[in-house]
Amino acid sequence: MSRTIFDKIWDAHRVTQTPGGLDLILIDRVLLHERTGGVALRGLQERGLPVFAPDQAFAVMDHIIDTRPGRTDRTLMPTGTDFILATREAAGKAGIRLFDLDDPQQGIVHVMSPELGIVLPGATLVCPDSHTCSQGALGALAWGIGSTEAEHALATSTLRVRRPPRMQVRIDGELAPGVTAKDLALALLGRFGVGGGAGHVVEYAGSAVRALEVEARLTLCNMGTEFAAFTAIVAPDEKVLDFLKGRPFAPSGADWDAAAKEWLSLASDADAEFEVERLFDAREVAPMITWGTSPQQVVPIDGAVPAVGEGQGTAESQRRALDYMGLEPGARLTDLPIGAAFIGSCTNSRISDLRRAAALLRGRHVAPGVKAICVPGSTQVKRQAEAEGLHEVFQAAGFEWRESGCSMCFFAGGESFGPQERVVSSTNRNFESRQGPGTRTHLASPETVAASALAGHIADPRQVAAR
């Protein structure tokens, strides 16, 4: 019987079917962060339940920590310190591995897990965070859960899940120079909408996907949650093997040889069936930028704000977005002055992202009045960037150079941009007040963020690169 990659992983982890038609699925890895992880661990401990497989559970400080140099347990977020202390105490009692503030392997959970080899092809992995789907880029079945489900996964290494439907998004053609995986993800949202994934396991396939490096695939899968997918996944290939080999938690020796052979067999059969199939031509993608308050409200960088009724979303949601963003239909995005630029988040803060942004910034300086911030996705990324001198490029250009963490990807009562401040950001969500009360966020690639910071207004990175 022909099967998809999802079917193969799901069937290998299916323990039994429970009453009501739910499958009991074996969970290989449980990841936690301090915003919700401490809650799950303490809930378990209050019930007197141990972690079933503590060597398969990992916790990290990333979501609400301070990213400014010289950080401590104190945070700008009210009660943030309490979350940090609670997670530290609970992880110690549970005997699970904690990547604390001063750990050289600390980082945003969806950045440090791949770079350490915690996530592996064919594995099941859960985390109480919606962007866990990022890690499907390595051929894993990874999805976000709630803190109550996290308790169950920690206590039993299983979860009851209804088998989701399957969708294949086949992307062929070649991305043009200066166009990135972030632009591709935004273009897909612009074409199919934020409901395009509709609770499916979305397999990204096609020549354009195979051409992407692993870190670019992580960016593409990251925004599967904005696509309303259950999760996203890409079949593992030699690029994934090269990426994982030698990572701290990856197998080695004979175990690596056996695992690598099995991983390369994790591909959808040629005649596998999907409930939904979508086609997309990568050659149609330009550098993209959002204009509204949903990732689906996006246009090419040289485009204009669409008329009400022409973009994604209801007419009412479009009018509300226009009002919140202070825009009128027909406005050219590149005419908009900005007050801030942010490079970071689990979407675009890996070393390849920083290298590309630094290439545009080298020998240039951000425009007067623009607050520019770069937050590496992990301490390892930060260390590598500094070894390559990238931090000097960012700082010389006028960017703040931070410690790793989620930082200003979202506002949780801590650090934020100002009301009505227009920000170009490499993050994944541009909801109302996502980066601070009243802040107006435009999503884009790190290159577009860098180019806009230099220009003082939304700018096409291809034009900056050509100078």
Coordinates of C-alpha atoms in Angstrom, one line a residue, residues 151-446:
E151 CA 2.1 16.9 31.0
H152 CA 0.6 13.8 29.4
A153 CA 3.6 13.4 27.0
L154 CA 6.1 13.8 29.8
A155 CA 4.3 11.3 32.0
T156 CA 3.7 8.6 29.4
S157 CA 5.7 9.4 26.3
T158 CA 2.5 9.1 24.4
L159 CA -0.3 11.4 23.2
R160 CA -3.8 10.7 21.9
V161 CA -4.2 12.4 18.5
R162 CA -6.7 12.2 15.7
R163 CA -5.0 11.3 12.5
P164 CA -4.8 14.5 10.4
P165 CA -5.4 14.6 6.7
R166 CA -2.5 15.0 4.2
M167 CA -1.7 17.8 1.8
Q168 CA 1.2 18.0 -0.6
V169 CA 2.4 21.5 -1.7
R170 CA 4.7 20.9 -4.7
I171 CA 6.9 23.8 -5.5
D172 CA 8.8 23.6 -8.7
G173 CA 11.0 26.1 -10.6
E174 CA 13.9 28.1 -9.3
L175 CA 13.8 31.0 -6.9
A176 CA 15.3 34.1 -8.5
P177 CA 18.5 35.7 -7.1
G178 CA 17.7 37.8 -4.0
V179 CA 14.5 35.7 -3.2
T180 CA 14.5 33.6 0.0
A181 CA 12.6 30.9 1.7
K182 CA 10.9 33.6 3.8
D183 CA 9.6 35.2 0.6
L184 CA 8.4 31.8 -0.6
A185 CA 6.5 31.2 2.7
L186 CA 4.9 34.6 2.5
A187 CA 4.0 34.1 -1.2
L188 CA 2.3 30.8 -0.3
L189 CA 0.2 32.6 2.3
G190 CA -0.6 35.3 -0.1
R191 CA -1.8 32.7 -2.7
F192 CA -3.6 30.2 -0.5
G193 CA -4.4 32.2 2.7
V194 CA -3.8 31.5 6.4
G195 CA -6.4 28.8 6.2
G196 CA -4.7 27.1 3.3
G197 CA -3.3 24.2 5.4
A198 CA -6.6 23.6 7.1
G199 CA -5.3 21.2 9.8
H200 CA -3.4 19.0 7.3
V201 CA 0.0 17.6 7.6
V202 CA 1.6 19.6 4.8
E203 CA 4.4 18.0 2.9
Y204 CA 6.5 20.5 1.0
A205 CA 8.0 18.8 -2.1
G206 CA 9.3 19.7 -5.6
S207 CA 12.5 20.9 -7.2
A208 CA 12.4 24.2 -5.4
V209 CA 12.2 22.6 -2.0
R210 CA 14.9 20.1 -2.7
A211 CA 17.2 23.0 -3.8
L212 CA 16.7 24.7 -0.4
E213 CA 19.4 24.2 2.2
V214 CA 18.3 22.8 5.6
E215 CA 18.1 26.2 7.3
A216 CA 15.9 27.6 4.5
R217 CA 13.6 24.6 4.9
L218 CA 13.4 25.4 8.6
T219 CA 12.1 28.8 7.7
L220 CA 9.6 27.4 5.2
C221 CA 8.2 24.9 7.6
N222 CA 8.2 27.4 10.5
M223 CA 5.4 29.3 8.9
G224 CA 3.3 26.2 8.4
T225 CA 1.5 27.2 11.6
E226 CA 0.5 30.5 9.9
F227 CA -0.8 28.3 7.1
A228 CA -3.1 26.6 9.7
A229 CA -1.4 23.3 9.1
F230 CA -1.3 20.5 11.8
T231 CA 2.4 20.5 10.9
A232 CA 4.8 20.7 7.9
I233 CA 7.4 18.3 6.8
V234 CA 10.1 17.8 4.1
A235 CA 11.5 14.4 3.2
P236 CA 15.1 14.0 4.4
D237 CA 17.9 13.8 1.9
E238 CA 21.7 14.0 1.8
K239 CA 21.6 17.7 2.8
V240 CA 19.8 16.7 6.0
L241 CA 22.4 14.0 6.7
D242 CA 25.3 16.4 6.1
F243 CA 23.5 18.9 8.5
L244 CA 23.0 16.4 11.3
K245 CA 26.2 14.4 11.2
G246 CA 28.4 15.1 14.2
R247 CA 25.7 17.0 16.1
P248 CA 25.8 16.3 19.9
F249 CA 22.5 14.3 20.2
A250 CA 22.7 12.6 16.8
P251 CA 23.8 9.0 16.6
S252 CA 27.4 8.1 15.7
G253 CA 29.4 5.2 14.4
A254 CA 27.5 2.2 13.4
D255 CA 24.3 3.7 14.8
W256 CA 24.7 6.6 12.4
D257 CA 25.2 4.4 9.4
A258 CA 22.1 2.4 10.2
A259 CA 20.0 5.5 10.9
A260 CA 21.2 7.4 7.8
K261 CA 20.1 4.4 5.6
E262 CA 16.7 4.4 7.2
W263 CA 16.3 8.1 7.0
L264 CA 16.8 8.2 3.3
S265 CA 14.0 5.8 2.9
L266 CA 11.6 8.2 4.5
A267 CA 10.0 9.6 1.4
S268 CA 6.5 9.6 0.1
D269 CA 5.9 6.8 -2.4
A270 CA 5.5 7.9 -6.0
D271 CA 1.9 7.0 -6.1
A272 CA 1.0 8.0 -2.5
E273 CA -2.3 9.8 -2.2
F274 CA -3.0 13.1 -0.5
E275 CA -6.4 14.6 0.4
V276 CA -5.3 17.9 -1.1
E277 CA -2.6 18.7 -3.6
R278 CA -1.4 22.2 -4.5
L279 CA 1.1 23.4 -7.1
F280 CA 3.2 26.5 -6.9
D281 CA 5.8 28.0 -9.2
A282 CA 8.9 29.4 -7.4
R283 CA 9.7 31.5 -10.4
E284 CA 6.7 33.7 -9.6
V285 CA 8.1 34.8 -6.2
A286 CA 9.7 38.2 -5.6
P287 CA 10.9 39.6 -2.3
M288 CA 7.7 39.9 -0.3
I289 CA 6.4 42.1 2.5
T290 CA 3.2 42.2 4.5
W291 CA 1.0 45.3 4.5
G292 CA -1.7 44.3 7.0
T293 CA -2.2 42.5 10.3
S294 CA -2.2 38.9 9.0
P295 CA 0.7 37.1 7.3
Q296 CA -1.6 36.5 4.3
Q297 CA -1.9 40.2 3.7
V298 CA 1.2 40.4 1.6
V299 CA 2.5 41.8 -1.7
P300 CA 5.7 41.9 -3.6
I301 CA 8.2 44.5 -2.3
D302 CA 7.5 46.8 -5.3
G303 CA 3.7 46.4 -5.0
A304 CA 1.0 48.5 -3.6
V305 CA -1.6 48.1 -0.8
P306 CA -4.5 46.3 -2.6
A307 CA -8.1 47.7 -2.7
V308 CA -10.5 46.3 -0.1
G309 CA -11.8 43.1 -1.5
E310 CA -8.8 42.2 -3.6
G311 CA -6.5 40.9 -0.9
Q312 CA -6.8 37.9 1.5
G313 CA -9.3 38.0 4.3
T314 CA -12.7 39.5 4.6
A315 CA -13.5 43.1 3.6
E316 CA -14.0 43.9 7.2
S317 CA -10.6 42.5 8.3
Q318 CA -8.9 44.3 5.4
R319 CA -10.5 47.7 6.5
R320 CA -9.5 47.1 10.1
A321 CA -5.9 46.2 9.0
L322 CA -5.7 49.4 6.9
D323 CA -6.9 51.5 9.8
Y324 CA -4.5 49.8 12.3
M325 CA -1.5 50.1 9.9
G326 CA -2.3 53.7 8.9
L327 CA -2.5 52.9 5.2
E328 CA -4.7 53.5 2.2
P329 CA -5.3 51.3 -0.8
G330 CA -2.9 52.0 -3.6
A331 CA -0.1 53.1 -1.2
R332 CA 3.4 52.0 -2.4
L333 CA 5.1 50.0 0.3
T334 CA 8.5 51.3 -0.6
D335 CA 7.3 54.9 0.2
L336 CA 6.7 54.0 3.9
P337 CA 9.2 55.4 6.4
I338 CA 10.1 53.0 9.2
G339 CA 11.2 53.6 12.8
A340 CA 12.7 50.2 13.6
A341 CA 14.1 47.1 12.1
F342 CA 14.3 43.7 13.8
I343 CA 16.2 40.6 12.7
G344 CA 15.5 37.5 14.9
S345 CA 13.0 34.8 15.9
C346 CA 12.8 31.1 15.2
T347 CA 11.9 32.0 11.6
N348 CA 15.0 33.9 10.5
S349 CA 17.9 34.1 13.1
R350 CA 20.2 31.3 12.0
I351 CA 23.7 31.8 10.8
S352 CA 22.8 31.8 7.1
D353 CA 20.2 34.5 7.8
L354 CA 22.8 36.7 9.6
R355 CA 25.4 36.1 6.9
R356 CA 23.0 37.3 4.2
A357 CA 21.9 40.4 6.1
A358 CA 25.5 41.3 7.0
A359 CA 26.4 41.1 3.3
L360 CA 24.1 44.0 2.7
L361 CA 25.1 45.9 5.8
R362 CA 28.8 45.7 5.3
G363 CA 30.3 49.2 4.8
R364 CA 26.9 50.9 5.2
H365 CA 24.9 52.5 8.1
V366 CA 21.3 52.5 9.1
A367 CA 19.3 55.6 8.4
P368 CA 19.1 58.3 11.1
G369 CA 16.2 57.6 13.5
V370 CA 15.9 53.9 12.8
K371 CA 16.2 51.6 15.8
A372 CA 17.9 48.4 14.5
I373 CA 18.2 45.2 16.5
C374 CA 19.7 41.8 15.7
V375 CA 19.1 38.8 18.0
P376 CA 20.9 35.6 17.1
G377 CA 18.7 32.5 17.3
S378 CA 21.0 30.6 19.7
T379 CA 24.2 31.1 21.7
Q380 CA 25.9 28.8 19.2
V381 CA 24.8 31.0 16.3
K382 CA 26.0 34.1 18.1
R383 CA 29.3 32.5 18.8
Q384 CA 29.8 31.4 15.2
A385 CA 28.7 34.9 13.9
E386 CA 31.2 36.5 16.2
A387 CA 34.0 34.1 15.0
E388 CA 33.2 35.3 11.5
G389 CA 33.2 38.9 12.5
L390 CA 29.5 39.4 11.6
H391 CA 28.8 41.1 14.9
E392 CA 31.2 43.8 14.0
V393 CA 29.4 44.3 10.7
F394 CA 26.1 44.7 12.5
Q395 CA 27.4 47.0 15.1
A396 CA 29.3 49.2 12.7
A397 CA 26.1 49.5 10.7
G398 CA 24.2 50.7 13.7
F399 CA 22.5 47.5 14.8
E400 CA 22.2 46.4 18.5
W401 CA 23.9 43.0 18.9
R402 CA 22.0 40.9 21.4
E403 CA 22.1 37.6 23.3
S404 CA 20.0 34.8 21.9
G405 CA 16.3 34.5 22.6
C406 CA 12.8 35.1 21.3
S407 CA 13.1 38.8 22.2
M408 CA 10.9 41.2 20.4
C409 CA 9.2 38.6 18.2
F410 CA 6.3 39.0 20.5
F411 CA 5.2 41.3 23.3
A412 CA 4.4 39.6 26.6
G413 CA 4.5 42.7 28.8
G414 CA 8.3 43.2 28.4
E415 CA 10.4 45.0 25.8
S416 CA 8.4 46.3 22.8
F417 CA 8.5 48.9 20.0
G418 CA 6.4 52.0 20.4
P419 CA 2.7 52.7 19.6
Q420 CA 2.3 53.2 15.8
E421 CA 6.0 52.5 15.3
R422 CA 6.4 51.1 11.9
V423 CA 8.8 48.1 12.0
V424 CA 10.2 45.8 9.4
S425 CA 10.7 42.4 11.0
S426 CA 12.0 39.0 10.1
T427 CA 9.5 37.4 12.5
N428 CA 6.4 35.3 11.6
R429 CA 3.4 37.2 12.9
N430 CA 2.2 40.7 12.3
F431 CA -1.0 40.6 14.4
E432 CA -2.2 43.8 16.1
S433 CA 0.2 44.6 19.0
R434 CA 2.3 41.5 18.3
Q435 CA 5.5 43.5 18.9
G436 CA 4.1 45.9 21.3
P437 CA 0.8 47.8 22.0
G438 CA -0.1 49.6 18.7
T439 CA 3.1 48.6 16.9
R440 CA 2.8 48.3 13.1
T441 CA 4.8 45.3 11.9
H442 CA 5.7 44.4 8.3
L443 CA 7.0 40.9 7.9
A444 CA 9.9 40.3 5.5
S445 CA 13.2 38.4 4.9
P446 CA 16.3 39.4 6.9

